[in-house]
Coordinates of C-alpha atoms and ligand atoms in Angstrom, one line a residue:
X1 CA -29.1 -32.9 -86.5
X2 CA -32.1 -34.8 -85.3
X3 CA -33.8 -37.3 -87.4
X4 CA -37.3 -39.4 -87.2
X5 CA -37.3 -42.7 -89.0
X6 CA -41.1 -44.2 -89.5
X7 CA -42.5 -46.8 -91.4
X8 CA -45.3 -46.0 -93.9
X9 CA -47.2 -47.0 -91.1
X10 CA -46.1 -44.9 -88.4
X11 CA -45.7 -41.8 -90.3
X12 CA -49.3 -42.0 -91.2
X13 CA -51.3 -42.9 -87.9
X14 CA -48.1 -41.8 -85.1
X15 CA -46.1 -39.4 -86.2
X16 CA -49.2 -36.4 -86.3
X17 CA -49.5 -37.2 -82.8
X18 CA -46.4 -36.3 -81.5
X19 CA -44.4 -34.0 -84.0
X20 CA -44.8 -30.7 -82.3
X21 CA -43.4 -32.2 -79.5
X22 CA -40.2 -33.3 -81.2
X23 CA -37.2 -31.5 -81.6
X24 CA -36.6 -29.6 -85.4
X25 CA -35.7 -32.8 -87.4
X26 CA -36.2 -34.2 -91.3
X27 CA -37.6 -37.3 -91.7
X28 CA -36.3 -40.7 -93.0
X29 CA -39.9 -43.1 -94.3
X30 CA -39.2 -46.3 -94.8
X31 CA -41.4 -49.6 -95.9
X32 CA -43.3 -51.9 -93.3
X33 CA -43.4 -54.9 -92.7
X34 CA -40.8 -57.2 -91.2
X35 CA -39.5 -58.4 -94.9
X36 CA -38.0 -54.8 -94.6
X37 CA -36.1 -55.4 -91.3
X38 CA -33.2 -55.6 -94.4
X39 CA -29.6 -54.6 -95.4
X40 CA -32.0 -52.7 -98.1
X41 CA -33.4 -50.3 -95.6
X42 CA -30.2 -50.0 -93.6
X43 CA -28.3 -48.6 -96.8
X44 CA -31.4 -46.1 -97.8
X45 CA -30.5 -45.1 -93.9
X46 CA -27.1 -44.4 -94.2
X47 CA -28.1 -43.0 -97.7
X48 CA -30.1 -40.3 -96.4
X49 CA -27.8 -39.9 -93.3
X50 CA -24.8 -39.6 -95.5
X51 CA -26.5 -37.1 -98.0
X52 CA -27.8 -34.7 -95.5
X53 CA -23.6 -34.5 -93.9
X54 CA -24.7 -35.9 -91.0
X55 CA -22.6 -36.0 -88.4
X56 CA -21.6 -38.2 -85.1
X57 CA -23.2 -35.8 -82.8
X58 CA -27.0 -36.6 -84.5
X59 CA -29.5 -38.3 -83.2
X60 CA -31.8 -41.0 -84.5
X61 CA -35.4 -41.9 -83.4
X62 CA -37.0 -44.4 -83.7
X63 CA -40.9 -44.0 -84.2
X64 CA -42.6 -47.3 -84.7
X65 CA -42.5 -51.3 -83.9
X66 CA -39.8 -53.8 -83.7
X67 CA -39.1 -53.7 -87.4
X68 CA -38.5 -49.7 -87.2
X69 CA -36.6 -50.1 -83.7
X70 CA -34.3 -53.0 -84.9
X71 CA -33.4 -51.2 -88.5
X72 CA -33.0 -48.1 -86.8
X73 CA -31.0 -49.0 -84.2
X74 CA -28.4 -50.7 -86.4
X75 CA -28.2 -48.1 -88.8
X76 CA -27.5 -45.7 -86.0
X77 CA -25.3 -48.6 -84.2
X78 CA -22.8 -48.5 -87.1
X79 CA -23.2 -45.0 -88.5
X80 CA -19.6 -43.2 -88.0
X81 CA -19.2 -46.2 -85.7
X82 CA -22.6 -45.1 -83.4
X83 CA -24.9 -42.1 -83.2
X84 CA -27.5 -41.6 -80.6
X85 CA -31.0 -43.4 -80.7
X86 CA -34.5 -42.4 -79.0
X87 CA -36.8 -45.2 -79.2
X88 CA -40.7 -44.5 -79.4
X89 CA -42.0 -47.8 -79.4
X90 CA -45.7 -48.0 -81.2
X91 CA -46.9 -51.5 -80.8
X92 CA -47.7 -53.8 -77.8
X93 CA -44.8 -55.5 -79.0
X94 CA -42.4 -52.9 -79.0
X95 CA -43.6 -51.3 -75.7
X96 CA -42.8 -54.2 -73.7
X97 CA -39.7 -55.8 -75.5
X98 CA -38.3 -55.0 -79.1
X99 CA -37.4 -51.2 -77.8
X100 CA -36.0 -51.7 -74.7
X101 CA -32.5 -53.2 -74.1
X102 CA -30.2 -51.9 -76.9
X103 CA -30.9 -54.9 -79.1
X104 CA -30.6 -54.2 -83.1
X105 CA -31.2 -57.0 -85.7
X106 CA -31.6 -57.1 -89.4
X107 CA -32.8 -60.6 -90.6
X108 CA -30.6 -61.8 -93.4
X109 CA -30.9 -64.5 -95.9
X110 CA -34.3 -65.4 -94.7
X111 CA -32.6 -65.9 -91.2
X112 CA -34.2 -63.8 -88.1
X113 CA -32.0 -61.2 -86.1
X114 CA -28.6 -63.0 -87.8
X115 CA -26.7 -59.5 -88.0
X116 CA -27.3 -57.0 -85.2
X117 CA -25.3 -55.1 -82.6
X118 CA -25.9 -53.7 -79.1
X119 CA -26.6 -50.6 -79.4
X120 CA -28.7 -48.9 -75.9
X121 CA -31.0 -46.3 -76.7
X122 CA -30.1 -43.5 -74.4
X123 CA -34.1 -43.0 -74.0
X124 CA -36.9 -44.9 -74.6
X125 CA -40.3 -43.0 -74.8
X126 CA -43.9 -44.7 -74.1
X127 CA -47.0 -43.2 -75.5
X128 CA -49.8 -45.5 -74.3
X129 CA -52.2 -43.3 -76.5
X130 CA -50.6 -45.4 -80.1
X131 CA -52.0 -48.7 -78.4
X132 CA -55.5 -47.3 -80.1
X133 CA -53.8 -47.2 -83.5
X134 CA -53.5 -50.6 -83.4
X135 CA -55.4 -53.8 -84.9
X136 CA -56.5 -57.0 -82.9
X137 CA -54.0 -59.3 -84.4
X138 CA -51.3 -56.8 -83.7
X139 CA -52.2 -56.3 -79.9
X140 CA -52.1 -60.2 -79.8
X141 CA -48.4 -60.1 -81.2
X142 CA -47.6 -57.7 -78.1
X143 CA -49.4 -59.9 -75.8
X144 CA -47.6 -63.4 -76.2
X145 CA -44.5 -61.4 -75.2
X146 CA -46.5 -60.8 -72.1
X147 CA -47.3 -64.2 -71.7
X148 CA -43.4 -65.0 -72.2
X149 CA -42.7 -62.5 -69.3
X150 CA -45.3 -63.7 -67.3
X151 CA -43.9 -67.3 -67.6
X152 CA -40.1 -66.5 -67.4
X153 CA -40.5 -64.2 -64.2
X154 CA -44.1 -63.7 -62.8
X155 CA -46.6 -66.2 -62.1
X156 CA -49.1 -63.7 -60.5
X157 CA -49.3 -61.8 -64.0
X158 CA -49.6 -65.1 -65.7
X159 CA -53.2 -65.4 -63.9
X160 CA -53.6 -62.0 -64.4
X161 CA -53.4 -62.4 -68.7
X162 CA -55.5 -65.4 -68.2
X163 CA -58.0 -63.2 -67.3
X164 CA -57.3 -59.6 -69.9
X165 CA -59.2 -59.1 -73.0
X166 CA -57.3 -58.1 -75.7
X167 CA -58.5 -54.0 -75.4
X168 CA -55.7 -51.4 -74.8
X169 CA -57.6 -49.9 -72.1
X170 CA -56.7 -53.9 -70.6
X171 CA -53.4 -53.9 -71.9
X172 CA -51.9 -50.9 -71.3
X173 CA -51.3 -50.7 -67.4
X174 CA -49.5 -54.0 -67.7
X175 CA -46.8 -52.8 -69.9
X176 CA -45.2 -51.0 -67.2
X177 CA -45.1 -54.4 -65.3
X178 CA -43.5 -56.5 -68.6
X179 CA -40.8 -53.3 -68.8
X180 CA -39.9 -53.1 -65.5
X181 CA -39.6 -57.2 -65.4
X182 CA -37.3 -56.4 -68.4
X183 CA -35.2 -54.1 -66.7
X184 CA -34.5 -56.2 -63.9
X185 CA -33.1 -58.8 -65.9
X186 CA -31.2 -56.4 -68.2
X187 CA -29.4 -55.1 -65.3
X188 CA -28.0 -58.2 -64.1
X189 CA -26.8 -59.5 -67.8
X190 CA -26.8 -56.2 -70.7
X191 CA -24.9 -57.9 -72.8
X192 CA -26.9 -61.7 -73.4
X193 CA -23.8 -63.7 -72.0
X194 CA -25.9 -65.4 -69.3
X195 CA -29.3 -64.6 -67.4
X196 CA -30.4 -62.1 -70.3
X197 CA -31.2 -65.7 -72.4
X198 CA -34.5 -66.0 -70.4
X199 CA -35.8 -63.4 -72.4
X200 CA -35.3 -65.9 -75.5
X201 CA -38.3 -68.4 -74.3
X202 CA -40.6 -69.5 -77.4
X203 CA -37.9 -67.5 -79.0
X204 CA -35.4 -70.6 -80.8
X205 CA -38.5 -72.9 -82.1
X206 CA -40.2 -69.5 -82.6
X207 CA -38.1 -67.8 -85.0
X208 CA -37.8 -71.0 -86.9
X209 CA -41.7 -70.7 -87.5
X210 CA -41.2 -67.4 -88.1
X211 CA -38.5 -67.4 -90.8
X212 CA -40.3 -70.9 -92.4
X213 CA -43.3 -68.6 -93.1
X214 CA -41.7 -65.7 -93.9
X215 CA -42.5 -66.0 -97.7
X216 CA -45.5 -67.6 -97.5
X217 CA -49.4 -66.0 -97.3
X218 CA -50.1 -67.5 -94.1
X219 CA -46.6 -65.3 -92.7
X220 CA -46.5 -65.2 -88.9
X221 CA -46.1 -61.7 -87.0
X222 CA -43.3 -62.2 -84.9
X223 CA -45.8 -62.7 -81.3
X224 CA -47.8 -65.7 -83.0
X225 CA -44.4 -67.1 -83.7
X226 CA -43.5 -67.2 -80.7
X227 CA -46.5 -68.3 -79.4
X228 CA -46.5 -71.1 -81.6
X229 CA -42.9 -71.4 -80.3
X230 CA -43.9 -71.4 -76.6
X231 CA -46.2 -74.1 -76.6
X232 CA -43.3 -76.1 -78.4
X233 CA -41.1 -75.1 -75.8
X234 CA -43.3 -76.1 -72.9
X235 CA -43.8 -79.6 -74.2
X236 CA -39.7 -79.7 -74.1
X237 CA -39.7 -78.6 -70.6
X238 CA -42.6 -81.1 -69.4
X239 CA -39.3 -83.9 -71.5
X240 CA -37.5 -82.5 -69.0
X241 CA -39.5 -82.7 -66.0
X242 CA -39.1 -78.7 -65.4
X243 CA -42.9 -77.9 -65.6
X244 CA -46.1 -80.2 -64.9
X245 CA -48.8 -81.4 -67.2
X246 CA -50.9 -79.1 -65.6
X247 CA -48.8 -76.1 -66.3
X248 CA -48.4 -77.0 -69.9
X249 CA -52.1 -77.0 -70.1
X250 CA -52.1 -74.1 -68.8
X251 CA -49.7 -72.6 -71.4
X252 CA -51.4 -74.1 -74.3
X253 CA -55.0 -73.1 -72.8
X254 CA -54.3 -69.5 -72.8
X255 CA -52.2 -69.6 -75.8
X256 CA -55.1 -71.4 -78.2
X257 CA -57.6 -69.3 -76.3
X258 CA -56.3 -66.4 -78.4
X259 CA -54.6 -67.2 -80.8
X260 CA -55.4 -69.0 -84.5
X261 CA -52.0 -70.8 -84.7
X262 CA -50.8 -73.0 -88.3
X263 CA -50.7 -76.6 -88.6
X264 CA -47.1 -77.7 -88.6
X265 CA -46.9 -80.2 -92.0
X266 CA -44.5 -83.2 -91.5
X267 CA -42.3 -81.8 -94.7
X268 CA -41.3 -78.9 -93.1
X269 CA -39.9 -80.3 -89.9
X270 CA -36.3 -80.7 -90.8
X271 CA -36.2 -77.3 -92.7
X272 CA -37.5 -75.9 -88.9
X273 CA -35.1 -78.1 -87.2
X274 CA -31.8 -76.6 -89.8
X275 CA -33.5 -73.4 -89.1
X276 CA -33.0 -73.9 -85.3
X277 CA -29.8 -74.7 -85.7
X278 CA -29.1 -70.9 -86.5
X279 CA -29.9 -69.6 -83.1
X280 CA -27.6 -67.6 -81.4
X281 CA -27.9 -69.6 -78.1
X282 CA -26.7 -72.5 -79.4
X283 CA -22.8 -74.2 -78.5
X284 CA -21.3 -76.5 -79.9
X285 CA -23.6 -76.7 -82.2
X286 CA -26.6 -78.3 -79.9
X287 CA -29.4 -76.7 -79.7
X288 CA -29.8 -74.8 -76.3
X289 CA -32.9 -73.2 -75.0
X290 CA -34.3 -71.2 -71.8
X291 CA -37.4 -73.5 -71.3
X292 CA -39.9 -72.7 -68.1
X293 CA -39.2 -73.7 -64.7
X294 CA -42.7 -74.2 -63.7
X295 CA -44.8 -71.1 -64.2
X296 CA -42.8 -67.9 -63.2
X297 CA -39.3 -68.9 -63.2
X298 CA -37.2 -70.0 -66.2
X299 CA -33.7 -72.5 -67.1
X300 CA -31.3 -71.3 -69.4
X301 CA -29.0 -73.1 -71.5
X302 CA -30.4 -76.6 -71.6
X303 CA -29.4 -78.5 -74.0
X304 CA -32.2 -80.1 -76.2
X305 CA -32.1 -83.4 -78.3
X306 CA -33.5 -83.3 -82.0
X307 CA -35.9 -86.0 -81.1
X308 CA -37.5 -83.9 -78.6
X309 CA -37.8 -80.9 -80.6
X310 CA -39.7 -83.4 -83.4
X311 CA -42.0 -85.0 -80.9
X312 CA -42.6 -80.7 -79.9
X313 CA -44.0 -80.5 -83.5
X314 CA -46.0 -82.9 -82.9
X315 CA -47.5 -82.0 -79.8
X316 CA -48.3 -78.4 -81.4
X317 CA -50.5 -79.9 -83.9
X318 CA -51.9 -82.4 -81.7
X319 CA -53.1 -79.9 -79.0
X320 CA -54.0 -76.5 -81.0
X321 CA -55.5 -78.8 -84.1
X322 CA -57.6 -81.6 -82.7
Ligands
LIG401 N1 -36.1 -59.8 -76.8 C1 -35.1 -60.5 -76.1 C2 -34.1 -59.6 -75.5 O1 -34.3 -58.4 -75.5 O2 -33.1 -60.1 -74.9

């Protein structure tokens, strides 16, 4: 049996596109929005999977963003212990990160990507055509996870986002670029032991933002997280001597060029520091984080002092709010 999970979302403004082109399949909806990246929509998963006899020889896919891709996969992950999964990534986001490298994540008391699984989708599809479907601040998400690539691995496509207006006719020949610089670092490390971290710049201070405004009006999408979370991060490796003034005004130009970021009150600094605490990098329990190495190459497991990481706060508010 073959089966399409979408969002509300997806199944509105994707799915017409591309269902005569899919297999014979039912359909699984579930809600949007990453409050539903839950244990909630896993079990209406493996509700519908177990109600329909599915059996190990299905196939799931995927048709929408991160949230859809991450749900998804670990339903499927776990379901009769792994079916297959087809990812068909919708958003900017998805295109060049969430769907490609087997990760799965629910977020779980209020905690981002806590319980997940590998799980590799044995094909990933890219339909540059859903790019249109999508709104500004959506595209932005996609495009700080460009600018993380571009930092961690590529200083000539650093310059080159510099210079991209935020258009999907702009956009959309550099997510080849972002994949392939994906895939060369999932080949040396599938499994996140080692090298694989670099993909987690902006990613430890940036889920911390992320989860902090999870219940609140002003909620982040996941790229202006880690945007937010990059320009942290930079200030940590300019502590550590690994990048130059100049290159963290560099980072922070082209971040606050594009993007309206919060203002990070006092009270909430420890609650983002316990949040930090969480992240799956960490040993020993000190924090660790891949921080730049200039612009284009990246350091992973460096261990970070909490005073730095306050003084980071600070530096966030002082360059994108005065
Ligand atoms: N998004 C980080 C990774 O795939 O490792």
């Amino acid at each position: 049996m073959v089966f399409v999970l979408c969002d509300k979302n997806t199944a509105r403004y994707c799915y017409p596109v591309i269902k005569s082109k899919l297999p014979i399949h039912e359909r699984i909806i579930i809600s949007a929005g990453e409050k539903n990246k839950s244990l909630q929509s896993a079990g209406f998963i493996w509700n519908q999977l177990t109600e329909r006899g599915t059996g190990k020889d299905s196939l799931l896919i995927n048709l929408g963003g991160g949230m859809v891709t991450d749900t998804g996969g670990f339903a499927a992950s776990v379901y009769k212990r792994g079916i297959d999964v087809v990812n068909i990534p919708t958003t900017l986001l998805a295109q060049c990160d969430a769907a490609i490298g087997g990760k799965t994540a629910l977020d779980f008391k209020n905690i981002k990507n806590i319980i997940g699984s590998f799980h590799f989708p044995v094909a990933v599809l890219i339909e540059p055509a859903f790019l249109k479907t999508l709104d500004k601040r959506t595209l932005l998400s996609g495009f700080a996870e460009m600018i993380k690539t571009a930092i961690i691995a590529d200083k000539k496509l650093f310059r080159k986002l510099s210079n991209t207006e935020i258009i999907p006719q702009q956009l959309q020949p550099l997510v080849s670029r972002a994949v392939r610089i994906k895939q060369n670092i999932l080949k040396q490390d599938p499994f996140d032991l080692k090298t694989r971290q670099a993909l987690n710049f902006g990613h430890t201070a940036g889920h911390a933002f992320e989860s902090l405004m999870a219940t609140r009006k002003d909620y982040l999408l996941h790229g202006e997280a880690i945007a937010l979370g990059m320009v942290a991060e930079s200030f940590i490796a300019l502590n550590k001597s690994l990048i130059t003034v100049k290159e963290l005004n560099q980072i922070t130009d082209l971040i606050s060029h594009h993007f309206e970021l919060p203002h990070i009150a006092e009270a909430d600094f420890d609650k983002l520091f316990s949040l930090m605490k969480q992240d799956k990098k960490n040993r020993k329990q000190e924090i660790r984080m891949a921080l730049p190495e200039g612009i284009g190459k990246v350091k992973i497991n460096t261990k970070v002092q909490p005073d730095i990481i306050y003084s980071a706060f600070q530096y966030c508010n002082f360059a994108l709010h005065s």
